[in-house]
mmCIF file of N, CA, C and O in Angstrom:
data_model
loop_
_atom_site.group_PDB
_atom_site.id
_atom_site.type_symbol
_atom_site.label_atom_id
_atom_site.label_comp_id
_atom_site.label_asym_id
_atom_site.label_seq_id
_atom_site.Cartn_x
_atom_site.Cartn_y
_atom_site.Cartn_z
ATOM 1 N N MET X 149 141.885 43.852 73.539
ATOM 2 C CA MET X 149 142.735 44.826 74.396
ATOM 3 C C MET X 149 143.820 45.272 73.357
ATOM 4 O O MET X 149 144.219 44.640 72.707
ATOM 5 N N PHE X 150 144.263 46.721 73.204
ATOM 6 C CA PHE X 150 145.121 46.816 72.785
ATOM 7 C C PHE X 150 146.766 46.767 73.125
ATOM 8 O O PHE X 150 146.715 47.079 74.237
ATOM 9 N N ASP X 151 147.473 46.087 72.386
ATOM 10 C CA ASP X 151 148.735 45.832 72.725
ATOM 11 C C ASP X 151 149.908 46.875 72.322
ATOM 12 O O ASP X 151 150.428 46.718 70.847
ATOM 13 N N ARG X 152 150.605 47.741 72.905
ATOM 14 C CA ARG X 152 151.387 48.768 71.931
ATOM 15 C C ARG X 152 152.352 48.141 71.804
ATOM 16 O O ARG X 152 153.222 48.129 70.696
ATOM 17 N N ARG X 153 152.738 46.917 72.346
ATOM 18 C CA ARG X 153 154.461 46.163 72.197
ATOM 19 C C ARG X 153 154.105 45.337 71.072
ATOM 20 O O ARG X 153 154.805 45.425 70.268
ATOM 21 N N GLU X 154 152.754 45.097 70.468
ATOM 22 C CA GLU X 154 152.399 44.211 69.337
ATOM 23 C C GLU X 154 152.452 44.912 68.099
ATOM 24 O O GLU X 154 153.387 44.848 67.340
ATOM 25 N N LYS X 155 151.881 46.532 68.349
ATOM 26 C CA LYS X 155 152.215 47.371 67.348
ATOM 27 C C LYS X 155 153.765 47.929 67.134
ATOM 28 O O LYS X 155 153.990 47.784 65.904
ATOM 29 N N THR X 156 154.459 47.896 68.057
ATOM 30 C CA THR X 156 155.785 48.394 67.695
ATOM 31 C C THR X 156 156.365 47.298 67.285
ATOM 32 O O THR X 156 157.391 47.577 66.311
ATOM 33 N N THR X 157 156.194 46.059 67.645
ATOM 34 C CA THR X 157 157.003 44.841 67.188
ATOM 35 C C THR X 157 156.684 44.916 65.369
ATOM 36 O O THR X 157 157.553 44.676 64.491
ATOM 37 N N LYS X 158 155.275 45.072 65.135
ATOM 38 C CA LYS X 158 154.600 45.191 63.462
ATOM 39 C C LYS X 158 155.404 46.132 62.905
ATOM 40 O O LYS X 158 155.969 45.990 61.524
ATOM 41 N N THR X 159 155.666 47.156 63.625
ATOM 42 C CA THR X 159 156.091 48.445 63.068
ATOM 43 C C THR X 159 157.591 48.342 62.606
ATOM 44 O O THR X 159 157.935 48.452 61.494
ATOM 45 N N THR X 160 158.257 47.754 63.551
ATOM 46 C CA THR X 160 159.384 47.523 63.476
ATOM 47 C C THR X 160 159.953 46.511 62.186
ATOM 48 O O THR X 160 160.843 46.602 61.533
ATOM 49 N N ARG X 161 159.102 45.534 62.134
ATOM 50 C CA ARG X 161 159.299 44.725 61.271
ATOM 51 C C ARG X 161 159.103 45.096 59.695
ATOM 52 O O ARG X 161 159.845 44.954 58.999
ATOM 53 N N MET X 162 158.372 45.942 59.647
ATOM 54 C CA MET X 162 157.691 46.509 58.543
ATOM 55 C C MET X 162 159.137 47.747 58.123
ATOM 56 O O MET X 162 159.388 47.249 56.990
ATOM 57 N N GLN X 163 159.318 48.167 59.209
ATOM 58 C CA GLN X 163 160.468 49.011 58.840
ATOM 59 C C GLN X 163 161.784 47.985 58.132
ATOM 60 O O GLN X 163 162.007 48.935 57.267
ATOM 61 N N ALA X 164 161.983 47.412 58.955
ATOM 62 C CA ALA X 164 162.985 46.624 58.830
ATOM 63 C C ALA X 164 163.097 45.767 57.549
ATOM 64 O O ALA X 164 163.892 45.863 56.382
ATOM 65 N N HIS X 165 161.844 45.445 56.995
ATOM 66 C CA HIS X 165 161.844 44.813 55.723
ATOM 67 C C HIS X 165 161.851 45.991 54.542
ATOM 68 O O HIS X 165 162.530 45.571 53.805
ATOM 69 N N ILE X 166 161.300 46.925 54.318
ATOM 70 C CA ILE X 166 161.784 48.338 53.800
ATOM 71 C C ILE X 166 163.275 48.401 53.774
ATOM 72 O O ILE X 166 163.747 48.367 52.481
ATOM 73 N N GLU X 167 163.973 48.574 54.501
ATOM 74 C CA GLU X 167 165.302 48.954 54.742
ATOM 75 C C GLU X 167 165.995 47.566 54.313
ATOM 76 O O GLU X 167 167.207 48.144 53.249
ATOM 77 N N ARG X 168 165.473 46.077 54.283
ATOM 78 C CA ARG X 168 166.294 45.225 53.541
ATOM 79 C C ARG X 168 166.181 45.277 52.186
ATOM 80 O O ARG X 168 167.095 45.064 51.661
ATOM 81 N N ILE X 169 164.951 45.628 51.745
ATOM 82 C CA ILE X 169 164.563 45.624 49.893
ATOM 83 C C ILE X 169 165.646 47.000 49.696
ATOM 84 O O ILE X 169 166.373 46.650 48.637
ATOM 85 N N ALA X 170 165.500 47.796 50.416
ATOM 86 C CA ALA X 170 166.511 49.087 49.507
ATOM 87 C C ALA X 170 167.741 48.562 49.569
ATOM 88 O O ALA X 170 168.697 49.243 48.698
ATOM 89 N N ASN X 171 168.252 48.081 51.123
ATOM 90 C CA ASN X 171 169.975 48.085 51.026
ATOM 91 C C ASN X 171 170.142 46.760 49.861
ATOM 92 O O ASN X 171 171.368 47.049 49.549
ATOM 93 N N ASP X 172 169.223 45.927 49.946
ATOM 94 C CA ASP X 172 169.760 44.535 48.937
ATOM 95 C C ASP X 172 169.485 44.975 47.184
ATOM 96 O O ASP X 172 170.664 44.583 46.882
ATOM 97 N N ASN X 173 169.230 46.470 47.208
ATOM 98 C CA ASN X 173 168.979 46.766 45.742
ATOM 99 C C ASN X 173 169.919 48.085 45.607
ATOM 100 O O ASN X 173 169.540 48.761 44.799
ATOM 101 N N GLY X 174 170.679 48.590 46.721
ATOM 102 C CA GLY X 174 171.455 49.844 46.663
ATOM 103 C C GLY X 174 170.367 50.984 46.233
ATOM 104 O O GLY X 174 171.082 51.757 45.932
ATOM 105 N N ILE X 175 169.360 50.906 46.963
ATOM 106 C CA ILE X 175 168.360 52.201 46.729
ATOM 107 C C ILE X 175 168.562 52.813 48.197
ATOM 108 O O ILE X 175 168.341 52.218 49.444
ATOM 109 N N LYS X 176 169.051 54.105 48.156
ATOM 110 C CA LYS X 176 168.997 54.938 49.612
ATOM 111 C C LYS X 176 167.710 55.370 50.017
ATOM 112 O O LYS X 176 166.537 55.966 49.417
ATOM 113 N N ILE X 177 167.257 55.728 51.529
ATOM 114 C CA ILE X 177 166.154 56.079 51.660
ATOM 115 C C ILE X 177 166.566 57.447 52.411
ATOM 116 O O ILE X 177 167.259 57.312 53.231
ATOM 117 N N ILE X 178 165.686 58.237 52.095
ATOM 118 C CA ILE X 178 165.407 59.757 52.754
ATOM 119 C C ILE X 178 164.153 59.737 53.519
ATOM 120 O O ILE X 178 163.388 59.632 52.788
ATOM 121 N N ALA X 179 164.137 60.350 54.693
ATOM 122 C CA ALA X 179 163.241 60.757 55.381
ATOM 123 C C ALA X 179 162.678 61.811 54.958
ATOM 124 O O ALA X 179 163.042 63.036 54.916
ATOM 125 N N SER X 180 160.851 61.863 54.813
ATOM 126 C CA SER X 180 160.200 62.851 54.427
ATOM 127 C C SER X 180 159.685 63.447 55.236
ATOM 128 O O SER X 180 159.462 62.858 56.464
ATOM 129 N N LYS X 181 159.676 64.417 55.421
ATOM 130 C CA LYS X 181 158.861 65.799 56.019
ATOM 131 C C LYS X 181 157.219 65.449 55.781
ATOM 132 O O LYS X 181 156.666 66.348 56.929
ATOM 133 N N SER X 182 157.139 65.110 54.784
ATOM 134 C CA SER X 182 155.385 65.089 54.707
ATOM 135 C C SER X 182 155.111 63.602 54.660
ATOM 136 O O SER X 182 155.870 62.555 54.734
ATOM 137 N N ASN X 183 153.938 63.440 54.269
ATOM 138 C CA ASN X 183 153.111 62.114 54.059
ATOM 139 C C ASN X 183 153.112 61.730 52.961
ATOM 140 O O ASN X 183 152.176 60.751 52.401
ATOM 141 N N ARG X 184 154.029 62.259 52.041
ATOM 142 C CA ARG X 184 154.286 61.797 50.261
ATOM 143 C C ARG X 184 155.151 61.066 50.402
ATOM 144 O O ARG X 184 156.470 61.310 51.137
ATOM 145 N N GLY X 185 155.513 60.140 49.288
ATOM 146 C CA GLY X 185 156.376 59.577 48.882
ATOM 147 C C GLY X 185 156.976 60.290 47.461
ATOM 148 O O GLY X 185 156.456 60.517 46.623
ATOM 149 N N TRP X 186 158.364 59.764 47.179
ATOM 150 C CA TRP X 186 158.608 60.236 45.749
ATOM 151 C C TRP X 186 159.721 59.346 45.608
ATOM 152 O O TRP X 186 160.741 58.536 46.736
ATOM 153 N N ALA X 187 160.141 59.080 44.432
ATOM 154 C CA ALA X 187 161.406 58.247 44.004
ATOM 155 C C ALA X 187 162.008 58.531 42.917
ATOM 156 O O ALA X 187 161.356 59.105 41.982
ATOM 157 N N CYS X 188 163.057 58.166 42.789
ATOM 158 C CA CYS X 188 164.045 58.580 41.683
ATOM 159 C C CYS X 188 164.858 57.384 40.976
ATOM 160 O O CYS X 188 165.539 56.674 42.072
ATOM 161 N N ARG X 189 164.215 56.805 40.162
ATOM 162 C CA ARG X 189 164.938 55.310 39.686
ATOM 163 C C ARG X 189 166.654 55.720 38.852
ATOM 164 O O ARG X 189 166.851 54.691 39.321
ATOM 165 N N GLU X 190 166.875 56.792 38.555
ATOM 166 C CA GLU X 190 168.176 57.202 37.975
ATOM 167 C C GLU X 190 169.260 57.083 39.267
ATOM 168 O O GLU X 190 170.083 56.763 38.818
ATOM 169 N N GLU X 191 168.601 58.133 40.083
ATOM 170 C CA GLU X 191 169.755 58.159 41.336
ATOM 171 C C GLU X 191 169.543 57.147 42.509
ATOM 172 O O GLU X 191 169.845 57.257 43.788
ATOM 173 N N LYS X 192 168.403 56.254 42.506
ATOM 174 C CA LYS X 192 168.476 54.892 43.294
ATOM 175 C C LYS X 192 167.976 55.260 44.655
ATOM 176 O O LYS X 192 169.112 55.427 45.538
ATOM 177 N N TYR X 193 167.073 56.357 44.978
ATOM 178 C CA TYR X 193 166.544 56.721 46.055
ATOM 179 C C TYR X 193 165.212 56.925 46.143
ATOM 180 O O TYR X 193 164.405 56.976 45.183
ATOM 181 N N ILE X 194 164.575 56.627 47.678
ATOM 182 C CA ILE X 194 163.241 56.886 47.485
ATOM 183 C C ILE X 194 163.380 58.056 49.030
ATOM 184 O O ILE X 194 164.273 57.834 49.873
ATOM 185 N N GLU X 195 161.971 58.972 48.732
ATOM 186 C CA GLU X 195 161.851 59.982 50.060
ATOM 187 C C GLU X 195 160.365 59.408 50.661
ATOM 188 O O GLU X 195 159.399 59.477 49.917
ATOM 189 N N ILE X 196 160.868 58.947 52.035
ATOM 190 C CA ILE X 196 159.254 58.189 52.292
ATOM 191 C C ILE X 196 159.237 58.756 54.166
ATOM 192 O O ILE X 196 159.846 59.121 54.446
ATOM 193 N N PRO X 197 157.737 58.907 54.533
ATOM 194 C CA PRO X 197 157.825 59.225 55.955
ATOM 195 C C PRO X 197 158.259 58.006 56.604
ATOM 196 O O PRO X 197 158.082 56.864 56.066
ATOM 197 N N ALA X 198 157.828 57.935 57.848
ATOM 198 C CA ALA X 198 158.577 56.923 58.583
ATOM 199 C C ALA X 198 157.494 55.831 58.483
ATOM 200 O O ALA X 198 156.328 56.084 58.506
ATOM 201 N N VAL X 199 157.797 54.620 58.533
ATOM 202 C CA VAL X 199 156.964 53.471 58.562
ATOM 203 C C VAL X 199 156.462 53.236 59.504
ATOM 204 O O VAL X 199 157.072 52.687 60.855
ATOM 205 N N LYS X 200 155.039 53.659 59.885
ATOM 206 C CA LYS X 200 154.621 53.527 60.909
ATOM 207 C C LYS X 200 153.251 52.937 61.093
ATOM 208 O O LYS X 200 152.392 52.951 62.287
ATOM 209 N N SER X 201 152.799 52.494 59.925
ATOM 210 C CA SER X 201 151.634 51.927 59.882
ATOM 211 C C SER X 201 151.385 51.137 58.502
ATOM 212 O O SER X 201 152.261 51.016 57.954
ATOM 213 N N PRO X 202 150.479 50.347 58.397
ATOM 214 C CA PRO X 202 149.971 49.388 57.133
ATOM 215 C C PRO X 202 150.106 50.592 55.838
ATOM 216 O O PRO X 202 150.877 50.112 54.766
ATOM 217 N N THR X 203 149.480 51.597 56.042
ATOM 218 C CA THR X 203 149.816 52.289 54.660
ATOM 219 C C THR X 203 151.046 53.057 54.688
ATOM 220 O O THR X 203 151.656 52.668 53.204
ATOM 221 N N THR X 204 151.662 53.494 55.550
ATOM 222 C CA THR X 204 152.836 53.871 55.170
ATOM 223 C C THR X 204 153.875 52.741 54.798
ATOM 224 O O THR X 204 155.223 52.912 54.097
ATOM 225 N N TYR X 205 153.623 51.659 55.204
ATOM 226 C CA TYR X 205 154.587 50.372 54.831
ATOM 227 C C TYR X 205 154.200 50.332 53.127
ATOM 228 O O TYR X 205 155.073 50.219 52.385
ATOM 229 N N ALA X 206 152.889 50.610 52.849
ATOM 230 C CA ALA X 206 152.244 50.134 51.484
ATOM 231 C C ALA X 206 153.109 51.239 50.354
ATOM 232 O O ALA X 206 153.708 50.976 49.457
ATOM 233 N N LEU X 207 153.260 52.176 50.953
ATOM 234 C CA LEU X 207 153.856 53.255 50.198
ATOM 235 C C LEU X 207 155.073 53.423 50.027
ATOM 236 O O LEU X 207 155.899 53.629 48.840
ATOM 237 N N ALA X 208 155.880 52.763 50.975
ATOM 238 C CA ALA X 208 157.333 52.756 50.865
ATOM 239 C C ALA X 208 157.408 51.566 50.114
ATOM 240 O O ALA X 208 158.067 52.047 49.400
ATOM 241 N N LEU X 209 156.531 50.410 50.086
ATOM 242 C CA LEU X 209 156.918 49.234 49.002
ATOM 243 C C LEU X 209 156.456 50.343 47.727
ATOM 244 O O LEU X 209 157.229 49.623 46.551
ATOM 245 N N HIS X 210 155.667 50.734 47.392
ATOM 246 C CA HIS X 210 155.411 51.675 46.007
ATOM 247 C C HIS X 210 156.412 52.099 45.712
ATOM 248 O O HIS X 210 156.561 52.309 44.458
ATOM 249 N N GLU X 211 157.164 53.010 46.383
ATOM 250 C CA GLU X 211 158.038 53.870 46.023
ATOM 251 C C GLU X 211 159.023 53.290 46.012
ATOM 252 O O GLU X 211 159.943 53.442 44.459
ATOM 253 N N LEU X 212 159.172 51.691 46.066
ATOM 254 C CA LEU X 212 160.619 50.809 45.725
ATOM 255 C C LEU X 212 160.457 50.329 44.739
ATOM 256 O O LEU X 212 161.125 50.282 43.925
ATOM 257 N N GLY X 213 158.677 49.980 43.905
ATOM 258 C CA GLY X 213 158.727 49.441 43.342
ATOM 259 C C GLY X 213 158.846 50.329 41.918
ATOM 260 O O GLY X 213 159.239 49.938 40.843
ATOM 261 N N HIS X 214 159.069 52.001 42.270
ATOM 262 C CA HIS X 214 159.514 52.846 41.012
ATOM 263 C C HIS X 214 160.836 52.615 40.708
ATOM 264 O O HIS X 214 160.929 52.466 39.185
ATOM 265 N N CYS X 215 161.547 52.206 41.518
ATOM 266 C CA CYS X 215 162.938 51.888 41.512
ATOM 267 C C CYS X 215 163.295 50.535 40.811
ATOM 268 O O CYS X 215 164.484 50.215 40.054
ATOM 269 N N LEU X 216 162.694 49.515 41.486
ATOM 270 C CA LEU X 216 162.654 48.613 40.646
ATOM 271 C C LEU X 216 162.062 47.729 39.793
ATOM 272 O O LEU X 216 162.494 46.873 39.066
ATOM 273 N N GLY X 217 160.616 48.385 39.497
ATOM 274 C CA GLY X 217 159.813 47.807 38.294
ATOM 275 C C GLY X 217 159.817 48.801 37.412
ATOM 276 O O GLY X 217 160.483 50.073 37.174
ATOM 277 N N ARG X 218 158.717 48.872 36.429
ATOM 278 C CA ARG X 218 158.219 49.782 35.126
ATOM 279 C C ARG X 218 158.048 50.592 35.832
ATOM 280 O O ARG X 218 157.387 50.750 37.121
ATOM 281 N N ARG X 219 158.000 51.719 35.204
ATOM 282 C CA ARG X 219 157.417 53.130 35.850
ATOM 283 C C ARG X 219 156.036 53.050 35.686
ATOM 284 O O ARG X 219 155.248 52.701 35.541
ATOM 285 N N GLN X 220 155.846 54.239 36.737
ATOM 286 C CA GLN X 220 154.214 54.166 37.640
ATOM 287 C C GLN X 220 153.875 55.612 37.859
ATOM 288 O O GLN X 220 155.016 56.276 38.192
ATOM 289 N N SER X 221 152.768 55.935 37.523
ATOM 290 C CA SER X 221 152.463 57.504 37.865
ATOM 291 C C SER X 221 152.032 57.567 38.886
ATOM 292 O O SER X 221 151.512 56.813 39.786
ATOM 293 N N GLU X 222 151.672 58.943 39.420
ATOM 294 C CA GLU X 222 151.036 59.245 40.720
ATOM 295 C C GLU X 222 149.519 58.764 40.178
ATOM 296 O O GLU X 222 149.069 58.365 41.277
ATOM 297 N N THR X 223 148.767 58.930 39.219
ATOM 298 C CA THR X 223 147.675 58.230 39.071
ATOM 299 C C THR X 223 147.244 56.648 39.349
ATOM 300 O O THR X 223 146.565 56.288 40.044
ATOM 301 N N ARG X 224 148.537 56.237 39.206
ATOM 302 C CA ARG X 224 148.488 54.808 39.659
ATOM 303 C C ARG X 224 148.710 54.309 41.340
ATOM 304 O O ARG X 224 147.456 53.555 41.637
ATOM 305 N N LEU X 225 149.167 55.248 41.983
ATOM 306 C CA LEU X 225 149.006 55.172 43.643
ATOM 307 C C LEU X 225 147.786 56.039 43.863
ATOM 308 O O LEU X 225 146.979 55.205 44.818
ATOM 309 N N LEU X 226 146.951 57.010 43.028
ATOM 310 C CA LEU X 226 145.933 57.448 43.658
ATOM 311 C C LEU X 226 144.667 56.005 43.292
ATOM 312 O O LEU X 226 143.741 56.238 43.925
ATOM 313 N N SER X 227 144.658 55.484 42.383
ATOM 314 C CA SER X 227 144.007 54.486 41.730
ATOM 315 C C SER X 227 144.108 53.211 42.832
ATOM 316 O O SER X 227 143.004 52.622 43.230
ATOM 317 N N GLU X 228 145.492 52.822 43.383
ATOM 318 C CA GLU X 228 145.437 52.190 44.407
ATOM 319 C C GLU X 228 145.112 52.405 45.685
ATOM 320 O O GLU X 228 143.917 51.687 46.559
ATOM 321 N N ILE X 229 144.815 53.436 45.706
ATOM 322 C CA ILE X 229 144.144 53.874 47.085
ATOM 323 C C ILE X 229 142.453 53.708 47.418
ATOM 324 O O ILE X 229 141.835 53.631 47.891
ATOM 325 N N GLY X 230 142.052 54.617 45.772
ATOM 326 C CA GLY X 230 140.952 54.502 45.639
ATOM 327 C C GLY X 230 140.172 53.042 45.555
ATOM 328 O O GLY X 230 138.860 52.867 45.980
ATOM 329 N N ASN X 231 140.855 51.868 45.509
ATOM 330 C CA ASN X 231 140.468 50.620 45.294
ATOM 331 C C ASN X 231 140.731 49.812 46.604
ATOM 332 O O ASN X 231 140.481 48.687 46.348
ATOM 333 N N GLY X 232 141.085 50.452 47.554
ATOM 334 C CA GLY X 232 141.201 50.011 48.841
ATOM 335 C C GLY X 232 142.548 49.240 48.708
ATOM 336 O O GLY X 232 143.135 48.271 49.939
ATOM 337 N N LEU X 233 143.654 49.256 48.071
ATOM 338 C CA LEU X 233 144.982 48.493 48.005
ATOM 339 C C LEU X 233 145.766 48.774 49.056
ATOM 340 O O LEU X 233 146.586 47.712 49.799
ATOM 341 N N LEU X 234 145.740 49.919 49.329
ATOM 342 C CA LEU X 234 146.368 50.207 50.447
ATOM 343 C C LEU X 234 146.124 50.285 51.745
ATOM 344 O O LEU X 234 146.646 50.571 52.844
ATOM 345 N N LYS X 235 144.701 49.975 52.089
ATOM 346 C CA LYS X 235 144.085 49.674 53.287
ATOM 347 C C LYS X 235 144.325 48.312 53.863
ATOM 348 O O LYS X 235 143.283 47.330 53.640
ATOM 349 N N MET X 236 145.148 47.724 54.081
ATOM 350 C CA MET X 236 145.897 46.526 54.327
ATOM 351 C C MET X 236 145.359 46.218 55.850
ATOM 352 O O MET X 236 145.758 46.688 56.527
ATOM 353 N N PRO X 237 144.513 44.852 56.064
ATOM 354 C CA PRO X 237 144.053 44.490 57.116
ATOM 355 C C PRO X 237 144.831 44.341 58.174
ATOM 356 O O PRO X 237 145.013 44.548 59.453
ATOM 357 N N SER X 238 146.301 43.732 57.708
ATOM 358 C CA SER X 238 147.412 43.533 58.709
ATOM 359 C C SER X 238 148.274 42.923 58.107
ATOM 360 O O SER X 238 148.173 42.709 56.934
ATOM 361 N N VAL X 239 149.605 43.240 58.733
ATOM 362 C CA VAL X 239 150.924 43.288 58.172
ATOM 363 C C VAL X 239 151.286 41.953 57.967
ATOM 364 O O VAL X 239 152.158 41.782 57.009
ATOM 365 N N GLY X 240 150.664 41.012 58.705
ATOM 366 C CA GLY X 240 151.160 39.508 58.360
ATOM 367 C C GLY X 240 152.640 39.283 58.899
ATOM 368 O O GLY X 240 153.125 40.288 60.079
ATOM 369 N N ASN X 241 153.820 38.691 58.526
ATOM 370 C CA ASN X 241 155.096 38.321 58.803
ATOM 371 C C ASN X 241 156.178 38.926 57.825
ATOM 372 O O ASN X 241 156.519 37.727 56.975
ATOM 373 N N PRO X 242 156.138 40.068 57.535
ATOM 374 C CA PRO X 242 157.318 40.455 56.186
ATOM 375 C C PRO X 242 158.550 39.431 56.603
ATOM 376 O O PRO X 242 159.084 39.999 57.562
ATOM 377 N N GLN X 243 158.991 38.979 55.574
ATOM 378 C CA GLN X 243 160.267 38.517 55.615
ATOM 379 C C GLN X 243 161.233 39.527 54.747
ATOM 380 O O GLN X 243 161.656 39.686 54.246
#
């Protein structure tokens, strides 16, 4: 049986995890009106849709990676989607 409260709790934890990483690293989060993400390493911000699923959570982590790690291209994200890396079976317990 589907438990809406469980899904809401997971979504809240995912969103809080993204916010914590961003805050800890001085990265501003801008709400995107589309389902795409964008990162600006130089100005330390990401533009992402609301984190409401494992896919948008993975997208947010990916965009944070642009600010925190080595540069990646859009083809990298498309490759991740194609290889199923963004189809996460469960969120687990983001810390």
